[in-house]
Short mmCIF file of C-alpha atoms in Angstrom, two decimals:
data_model
loop_
_atom_site.label_atom_id
_atom_site.label_comp_id
_atom_site.label_asym_id
_atom_site.label_seq_id
_atom_site.Cartn_x
_atom_site.Cartn_y
_atom_site.Cartn_z
CA MET S 3 75.92 -9.54 223.21
CA ARG S 4 77.35 -8.80 219.86
CA LEU S 5 81.20 -8.83 219.51
CA VAL S 6 83.38 -7.80 216.49
CA ILE S 7 87.08 -8.40 216.30
CA ARG S 8 88.97 -6.67 213.45
CA ASN S 9 92.58 -6.86 212.10
CA ALA S 10 93.45 -10.23 213.55
CA ARG S 11 95.27 -13.04 212.01
CA ARG S 12 93.00 -16.11 212.48
CA LEU S 13 94.14 -19.62 212.97
CA ASP S 14 92.51 -21.99 210.46
CA VAL S 15 92.74 -25.19 212.50
CA GLU S 16 91.86 -27.48 209.61
CA LYS S 17 94.70 -26.05 207.28
CA MET S 18 96.81 -25.21 210.40
CA GLU S 19 97.79 -21.80 209.03
CA PHE S 20 97.03 -18.24 209.91
CA VAL S 21 94.82 -16.38 207.52
CA GLU S 22 93.61 -12.64 207.43
CA ASP S 23 90.10 -12.81 206.03
CA GLY S 24 88.30 -9.98 207.56
CA PRO S 25 86.44 -9.43 211.00
CA LEU S 26 85.05 -11.96 213.25
CA VAL S 27 81.52 -11.31 214.45
CA ALA S 28 80.09 -13.28 217.51
CA GLU S 29 76.42 -13.15 218.72
CA ASP S 30 75.00 -14.85 221.80
CA GLY S 31 78.22 -16.57 222.55
CA ARG S 32 78.71 -18.12 219.19
CA ILE S 33 80.60 -17.14 216.03
CA ALA S 34 78.19 -15.66 213.59
CA GLY S 35 80.33 -15.03 210.64
CA ILE S 36 83.91 -14.16 209.35
CA GLY S 37 84.91 -11.73 206.69
CA GLU S 38 82.57 -11.31 203.83
CA ASN S 39 79.93 -13.65 205.31
CA ALA S 40 80.07 -11.86 208.64
CA PRO S 41 76.81 -9.90 209.55
CA ILE S 42 78.60 -6.44 210.08
CA GLY S 43 76.57 -3.96 211.94
CA ALA S 44 76.51 -2.21 215.31
CA ALA S 45 78.43 -4.07 217.93
CA ASP S 46 78.29 -4.02 221.87
CA LEU S 47 81.95 -4.38 221.90
CA GLU S 48 84.46 -4.02 219.02
CA ILE S 49 88.03 -5.02 219.35
CA ASP S 50 90.84 -3.87 217.07
CA ALA S 51 93.32 -6.75 217.41
CA LYS S 52 96.02 -4.65 215.60
CA GLY S 53 97.54 -7.82 213.81
CA SER S 54 97.47 -10.16 216.86
CA PHE S 55 97.13 -13.79 216.26
CA MET S 56 93.75 -15.13 216.91
CA LEU S 57 93.38 -18.67 218.42
CA PRO S 58 90.49 -20.77 219.50
CA GLY S 59 90.41 -21.00 223.31
CA PHE S 60 92.70 -23.50 224.67
CA ILE S 61 91.61 -27.11 225.73
CA ASP S 62 93.22 -28.81 228.68
CA ALA S 63 92.32 -32.64 228.66
CA HIS S 64 93.53 -33.45 231.92
CA VAL S 65 92.85 -31.10 235.05
CA HIS S 66 91.87 -31.87 238.70
CA PHE S 67 90.06 -28.85 240.19
CA ARG S 68 89.04 -31.02 243.35
CA LEU S 69 92.83 -31.63 243.88
CA ALA S 70 93.18 -28.10 245.04
CA THR S 71 96.37 -28.01 246.67
CA LEU S 72 99.78 -29.81 246.74
CA ASP S 73 99.52 -30.05 250.48
CA PHE S 74 97.73 -33.42 250.67
CA ALA S 75 97.42 -33.33 254.41
CA ARG S 76 95.38 -30.16 253.96
CA LEU S 77 93.07 -31.84 251.41
CA GLN S 78 91.99 -34.28 254.06
CA ARG S 79 90.98 -31.59 256.51
CA TRP S 80 89.23 -28.99 254.37
CA SER S 81 85.55 -28.32 254.49
CA GLU S 82 83.35 -27.99 251.41
CA VAL S 83 83.46 -24.20 251.91
CA GLU S 84 87.20 -24.20 251.84
CA TYR S 85 87.29 -26.38 248.84
CA GLY S 86 84.76 -24.14 247.15
CA ILE S 87 86.76 -20.94 247.49
CA VAL S 88 89.87 -22.41 246.42
CA MET S 89 88.33 -24.35 243.45
CA ALA S 90 86.48 -21.32 242.28
CA ARG S 91 89.85 -19.19 242.22
CA LEU S 92 91.70 -22.00 240.35
CA ALA S 93 88.91 -22.20 237.88
CA LYS S 94 88.98 -18.47 237.27
CA GLU S 95 92.83 -18.43 236.92
CA THR S 96 92.58 -21.35 234.46
CA LEU S 97 90.23 -19.34 232.27
CA GLN S 98 92.42 -16.20 232.42
CA ARG S 99 95.34 -18.42 231.18
CA GLY S 100 93.25 -18.90 228.03
CA PHE S 101 91.94 -22.51 228.66
CA THR S 102 88.15 -22.05 227.99
CA THR S 103 87.41 -25.74 228.02
CA VAL S 104 88.89 -28.42 230.32
CA ARG S 105 88.37 -32.20 230.80
CA ASP S 106 88.20 -32.66 234.59
CA ILE S 107 89.49 -36.09 235.08
CA GLY S 108 88.89 -37.11 238.73
CA GLY S 109 86.97 -35.63 241.67
CA ASP S 110 83.62 -34.08 242.52
CA VAL S 111 83.27 -30.78 240.68
CA GLU S 112 79.37 -30.73 240.50
CA GLY S 113 79.19 -27.62 242.79
CA LEU S 114 81.79 -25.78 240.90
CA MET S 115 80.11 -26.47 237.55
CA ARG S 116 76.76 -25.31 238.87
CA ALA S 117 78.48 -22.11 240.31
CA ILE S 118 80.03 -21.28 236.97
CA LYS S 119 76.66 -21.94 235.09
CA ALA S 120 74.85 -19.70 237.60
CA GLY S 121 77.28 -16.84 237.11
CA MET S 122 78.52 -17.16 240.79
CA ALA S 123 82.01 -18.09 239.67
CA GLU S 124 84.15 -17.69 236.45
CA GLY S 125 85.68 -20.68 234.83
CA PRO S 126 86.05 -22.83 231.81
CA ARG S 127 83.61 -25.26 230.29
CA ILE S 128 84.01 -28.49 232.27
CA PHE S 129 83.69 -31.93 230.83
CA ARG S 130 83.90 -34.39 233.87
CA ALA S 131 84.69 -37.90 234.91
CA GLY S 132 83.33 -37.37 238.34
CA ARG S 133 84.82 -39.59 241.23
CA MET S 134 87.75 -41.81 240.10
CA LEU S 135 87.47 -45.52 240.37
CA SER S 136 90.28 -47.50 242.07
CA GLN S 137 90.85 -50.72 243.77
CA THR S 138 91.80 -50.94 247.44
CA GLY S 139 95.29 -49.69 247.88
CA GLY S 140 95.23 -48.32 244.42
CA HIS S 141 96.33 -44.80 243.21
CA GLY S 142 92.78 -43.43 243.86
CA ASP S 143 92.52 -44.87 247.37
CA ALA S 144 93.05 -41.51 248.91
CA GLU S 145 91.97 -41.98 252.58
CA SER S 146 94.73 -41.89 255.12
CA GLY S 147 95.46 -43.78 258.32
CA PRO S 148 94.21 -47.17 259.41
CA ARG S 149 90.68 -48.36 258.10
CA PRO S 150 88.66 -51.30 259.36
CA VAL S 151 88.74 -54.52 257.38
CA PRO S 152 85.61 -54.77 254.97
CA THR S 153 82.93 -57.08 256.11
CA CYS S 154 82.32 -58.34 252.58
CA ALA S 155 84.07 -58.24 249.12
CA CYS S 156 81.34 -55.94 247.55
CA GLU S 157 81.86 -53.12 250.17
CA MET S 158 82.80 -49.75 248.70
CA ARG S 159 84.32 -46.54 250.20
CA HIS S 160 84.23 -43.21 248.68
CA THR S 161 85.55 -39.53 249.13
CA ALA S 162 85.23 -36.49 247.15
CA PHE S 163 88.05 -37.75 244.97
CA GLY S 164 87.18 -41.41 244.28
CA ILE S 165 85.31 -44.68 244.81
CA VAL S 166 87.16 -47.73 245.96
CA ALA S 167 85.53 -50.58 244.28
CA ASP S 168 86.94 -54.20 244.07
CA GLY S 169 85.73 -56.77 241.67
CA PRO S 170 83.83 -56.50 238.48
CA ASP S 171 80.38 -56.19 240.09
CA ALA S 172 81.57 -53.38 242.53
CA VAL S 173 83.21 -51.57 239.58
CA ARG S 174 79.96 -51.89 237.58
CA LYS S 175 78.03 -50.41 240.40
CA ALA S 176 80.36 -47.55 240.85
CA ALA S 177 80.47 -46.81 237.17
CA ARG S 178 76.67 -46.77 237.09
CA HIS S 179 76.55 -44.33 240.15
CA ASN S 180 79.01 -41.92 238.41
CA LEU S 181 77.03 -42.05 235.10
CA ARG S 182 73.63 -41.61 237.00
CA ASP S 183 75.18 -38.43 238.77
CA GLY S 184 76.14 -36.83 235.41
CA SER S 185 79.68 -37.90 234.70
CA ASP S 186 80.57 -37.36 231.02
CA PHE S 187 82.91 -40.24 231.05
CA LEU S 188 84.66 -42.52 233.49
CA LYS S 189 88.15 -42.55 234.96
CA ILE S 190 89.85 -45.71 236.37
CA HIS S 191 93.38 -46.54 237.71
CA VAL S 192 95.26 -49.48 236.35
CA SER S 193 98.69 -48.69 237.68
CA GLY S 194 100.56 -46.96 240.53
CA GLY S 195 100.94 -43.34 240.84
CA VAL S 196 103.33 -40.46 241.91
CA ALA S 197 101.33 -38.82 244.60
CA SER S 198 99.84 -41.95 246.23
CA PRO S 199 101.79 -43.25 249.18
CA ALA S 200 101.20 -47.01 249.13
CA ASP S 201 101.41 -48.17 245.44
CA PRO S 202 104.65 -48.62 243.43
CA LEU S 203 104.52 -47.08 240.12
CA GLU S 204 104.96 -50.40 238.41
CA SER S 205 102.12 -52.04 240.22
CA ILE S 206 99.19 -53.30 238.15
CA GLN S 207 95.92 -52.30 239.29
CA TYR S 208 92.46 -53.70 238.39
CA THR S 209 92.10 -56.98 236.33
CA ALA S 210 90.76 -57.42 232.74
CA ALA S 211 87.42 -58.27 234.08
CA GLU S 212 87.13 -55.19 236.25
CA ILE S 213 88.24 -52.91 233.31
CA THR S 214 85.75 -54.62 231.05
CA ALA S 215 82.89 -53.92 233.36
CA ALA S 216 83.66 -50.23 233.47
CA CYS S 217 84.17 -50.04 229.61
CA GLU S 218 80.91 -51.84 229.08
CA GLU S 219 79.03 -49.52 231.27
CA ALA S 220 80.52 -46.50 229.49
CA ARG S 221 79.75 -47.86 226.10
CA HIS S 222 76.07 -48.39 227.05
CA ARG S 223 75.89 -44.62 227.75
CA GLN S 224 77.74 -43.73 224.53
CA THR S 225 80.93 -42.66 226.30
CA TYR S 226 84.26 -44.03 227.15
CA VAL S 227 86.77 -44.80 229.97
CA ALA S 228 90.04 -43.04 230.66
CA ALA S 229 92.78 -44.92 232.50
CA HIS S 230 95.58 -43.59 234.64
CA ALA S 231 98.49 -45.66 233.43
CA TYR S 232 102.21 -45.59 233.49
CA SER S 233 103.59 -49.05 232.96
CA ALA S 234 103.74 -50.86 229.45
CA GLU S 235 101.85 -53.67 230.94
CA SER S 236 98.99 -51.72 232.37
CA ILE S 237 98.52 -49.58 229.23
CA THR S 238 98.34 -52.85 227.04
CA MET S 239 95.87 -54.47 229.41
CA ALA S 240 93.69 -51.24 229.49
CA VAL S 241 93.45 -50.77 225.79
CA GLU S 242 92.94 -54.55 225.12
CA ASN S 243 89.95 -54.38 227.37
CA GLY S 244 88.26 -51.35 226.00
CA VAL S 245 89.77 -48.26 227.49
CA HIS S 246 89.84 -45.23 225.16
CA THR S 247 92.30 -42.87 226.63
CA ILE S 248 95.49 -43.62 228.47
CA GLU S 249 96.69 -40.85 230.76
CA HIS S 250 100.34 -40.01 231.47
CA SER S 251 102.00 -43.31 229.90
CA ASN S 252 105.52 -42.30 230.82
CA MET S 253 106.75 -45.82 231.07
CA ILE S 254 105.25 -46.93 227.61
CA ASP S 255 107.37 -49.23 225.42
CA ALA S 256 107.15 -49.95 221.67
CA GLY S 257 104.79 -52.95 222.30
CA ALA S 258 102.35 -50.97 224.30
CA ALA S 259 102.42 -48.03 222.06
CA ALA S 260 101.58 -50.36 219.18
CA ALA S 261 98.69 -51.75 221.08
CA VAL S 262 97.47 -48.27 221.76
CA ALA S 263 97.56 -47.34 218.08
CA ARG S 264 95.94 -50.83 217.05
CA HIS S 265 93.01 -50.23 219.19
CA GLY S 266 92.46 -46.54 218.11
CA ALA S 267 93.01 -45.32 221.58
CA VAL S 268 94.34 -41.93 222.61
CA MET S 269 97.30 -41.07 224.82
CA VAL S 270 97.20 -38.01 226.74
CA PRO S 271 100.72 -36.87 228.09
CA THR S 272 100.94 -34.74 231.15
CA LEU S 273 104.46 -33.59 231.27
CA SER S 274 104.42 -30.34 233.03
CA THR S 275 103.03 -31.75 236.27
CA TYR S 276 106.33 -33.91 237.00
CA GLU S 277 108.44 -30.77 236.45
CA ALA S 278 106.28 -28.89 238.69
CA MET S 279 106.41 -31.48 241.40
CA ASP S 280 110.00 -31.63 241.15
CA LEU S 281 110.34 -27.89 241.70
CA LEU S 282 107.67 -27.62 244.32
CA GLY S 283 107.43 -30.96 245.93
CA ARG S 284 109.97 -30.51 248.63
CA LYS S 285 108.58 -26.99 249.47
CA MET S 286 105.16 -28.69 249.94
CA GLY S 287 106.51 -31.48 252.13
CA PHE S 288 106.37 -34.46 249.68
CA PRO S 289 107.63 -37.55 251.21
CA ALA S 290 111.14 -38.82 249.81
CA ALA S 291 109.32 -41.92 248.37
CA ASN S 292 106.88 -39.84 246.26
CA LEU S 293 109.81 -37.55 245.08
CA ALA S 294 111.76 -40.67 243.85
CA LYS S 295 108.69 -41.80 241.98
CA ASN S 296 108.27 -38.50 240.40
CA SER S 297 111.95 -38.40 239.29
CA LYS S 298 111.43 -41.77 237.43
CA VAL S 299 108.41 -40.49 235.43
CA LEU S 300 110.03 -37.00 234.86
CA GLU S 301 113.03 -38.63 233.37
CA ALA S 302 110.98 -40.90 231.08
CA GLY S 303 108.47 -38.28 229.87
CA LEU S 304 110.04 -36.87 226.58
CA LYS S 305 111.09 -40.55 225.55
CA SER S 306 107.29 -41.65 225.95
CA LEU S 307 106.44 -38.96 223.51
CA GLU S 308 108.94 -40.19 221.05
CA ILE S 309 107.78 -43.82 221.42
CA ALA S 310 104.19 -42.92 220.99
CA ARG S 311 104.97 -40.74 217.84
CA ASP S 312 106.97 -43.57 216.17
CA ALA S 313 103.94 -45.90 216.64
CA LYS S 314 101.67 -43.28 215.24
CA VAL S 315 99.53 -43.06 218.39
CA THR S 316 97.08 -40.23 218.45
CA LEU S 317 97.99 -37.67 221.26
CA GLY S 318 95.91 -35.42 223.37
CA PHE S 319 97.14 -32.27 225.28
CA GLY S 320 96.89 -32.36 229.10
CA THR S 321 98.73 -30.96 232.10
CA ASP S 322 97.54 -32.68 235.34
CA LEU S 323 98.78 -29.75 237.44
CA ILE S 324 97.67 -29.68 240.99
CA GLY S 325 96.58 -26.85 243.13
CA GLU S 326 99.55 -24.16 243.38
CA SER S 327 101.25 -25.77 240.41
CA GLN S 328 98.36 -24.98 237.98
CA ALA S 329 100.05 -21.51 237.31
CA ARG S 330 102.43 -23.60 235.21
CA GLN S 331 99.57 -24.75 232.76
CA ARG S 332 101.06 -23.14 229.61
CA ARG S 333 104.46 -24.58 230.33
CA GLU S 334 103.21 -27.77 228.71
CA PHE S 335 103.56 -26.09 225.16
CA ALA S 336 107.45 -25.69 225.75
CA ILE S 337 107.87 -29.16 227.09
CA ARG S 338 106.00 -30.69 224.15
CA ALA S 339 108.05 -28.49 221.68
CA GLU S 340 111.24 -30.29 222.56
CA VAL S 341 109.79 -33.29 220.72
CA GLU S 342 106.90 -32.40 218.64
CA THR S 343 106.33 -29.73 215.87
CA PRO S 344 103.97 -26.72 216.61
CA LYS S 345 101.41 -28.23 214.12
CA GLU S 346 101.35 -31.54 215.98
CA ILE S 347 100.91 -29.76 219.42
CA LEU S 348 98.09 -27.62 218.13
CA ARG S 349 96.29 -30.71 216.55
CA SER S 350 96.44 -32.48 219.99
CA LEU S 351 95.24 -29.17 221.62
CA TYR S 352 92.33 -28.44 219.38
CA VAL S 353 91.30 -31.41 217.28
CA VAL S 354 92.02 -34.28 219.53
CA ASN S 355 90.89 -32.61 222.69
CA ALA S 356 87.63 -31.45 221.09
CA LYS S 357 86.78 -35.02 220.24
CA LEU S 358 87.60 -36.23 223.79
CA CYS S 359 85.21 -33.53 225.18
CA LYS S 360 82.56 -34.58 222.41
CA LEU S 361 82.34 -31.19 221.15
CA GLU S 362 83.88 -31.36 217.64
CA GLY S 363 83.01 -28.23 215.65
CA GLN S 364 81.91 -26.32 218.78
CA ILE S 365 85.32 -25.81 220.40
CA GLY S 366 88.95 -25.79 219.17
CA THR S 367 87.79 -23.96 215.91
CA LEU S 368 87.22 -20.38 214.83
CA THR S 369 84.34 -21.00 212.34
CA PRO S 370 80.80 -20.02 212.17
CA GLY S 371 78.51 -21.93 214.70
CA ALA S 372 81.46 -22.70 217.08
CA ALA S 373 81.60 -21.23 220.53
CA ALA S 374 83.04 -17.72 220.46
CA ASP S 375 86.14 -18.90 222.76
CA ILE S 376 89.00 -16.92 221.61
CA VAL S 377 92.73 -16.20 222.69
CA LEU S 378 94.47 -13.11 221.42
CA THR S 379 98.38 -13.26 221.53
CA LYS S 380 101.35 -11.44 220.04
CA VAL S 381 102.93 -14.94 219.73
CA ASN S 382 102.98 -16.91 216.45
CA PRO S 383 102.63 -20.40 217.86
CA LEU S 384 103.50 -21.92 214.48
CA GLU S 385 106.81 -20.33 214.63
CA ASN S 386 107.48 -20.42 218.44
CA ILE S 387 104.82 -22.46 220.38
CA ALA S 388 106.89 -22.32 223.37
CA ALA S 389 106.62 -18.64 223.86
CA LEU S 390 103.05 -19.16 224.67
CA GLY S 391 104.10 -19.97 228.15
CA ALA S 392 105.43 -16.56 228.72
CA ASP S 393 103.62 -14.51 231.39
CA ASP S 394 102.91 -11.69 228.85
CA ALA S 395 102.04 -13.92 225.91
CA ILE S 396 98.36 -13.61 226.11
CA GLU S 397 96.83 -10.14 225.23
CA GLY S 398 93.14 -11.22 225.76
CA VAL S 399 90.75 -14.15 226.42
CA ILE S 400 87.18 -14.23 225.34
CA GLN S 401 84.72 -16.93 226.41
CA ALA S 402 81.34 -17.33 224.68
CA GLY S 403 81.75 -13.81 223.25
CA ARG S 404 82.65 -12.08 226.46
CA PRO S 405 86.00 -10.74 227.35
CA VAL S 406 87.56 -12.55 230.55
CA SER S 407 88.67 -10.07 233.20
#
């Protein structure tokens, strides 16, 4: 398919400014040329953008399609058919919001990816961690109810969400299993979490030896480890033992931020999810203990951004919205805008996230050879990036050269 877009103001991500440099031509899903260098000719589809702003497709570096509802009791009961139906809907809605690439950071999404590739479902390009790795009683230990005492230290359990693995050898085995099954990177938990029932936020999870084992296996496959971490101690322990991305980081302090920067690691804030849980949690039956944990990280969110910026930490862009709350995905722009400039947010979205997905030059840019993933909007994000969150902000989404319905 050959697509031509005329009269758009294109975002030059390298310069971080809008340019009017002639038509964009896409062929077979990739940008073939722009302006004078564009191979103008007959088009299968021609779009007159009428002065709209043309952005690369959005990239979300922290999603969970497998966590398909905020009603966690239902998650325990659903069949794979029910999961498939809801996950396919969430994927399509994500694409319609302009997110053409996502980094799925925990849960089995193999079937969803195959369905998208085969054209059976619509959704973004997915860069995935596969099942999350967790210690017994950690944030990724998702099974409810009583469980038998393990018969040996090496015994592992798993669900569609994660693998419970204790000790360096078990963590190594779980990491190798995920990588064998096609995970693009690995995800571990090194602190407590909001949604899990049994672990305090401040709890430290995994040891240096366990973290090192996962990071070594990732490095051997030329990839990296992401770590769920809230507390300063868990963040520092993670980056000092090889973790590349720290997810959330709401309770970071100056010392931990300095450690992240010193090790060249990346912090991926996910602030919209705490606002969403605060608004929707009670309606969905969240226990009081979980709501209390959420309030703590919600309050700390913006301060964590300020601490990270002062330490010159590289920031990605993520949302971590679950199930019904994923509709608030573009709300992250407005929250981040309370602390950061539009250019800083767009660099996180396009430059840092493209590197995290190992697709530099292919996504997050509107240049020849890149994927023809495009968002057309009436909003100038360099002037008012928060306005991208409005329901009517997006005029059109194009994925691989084809308009999204």
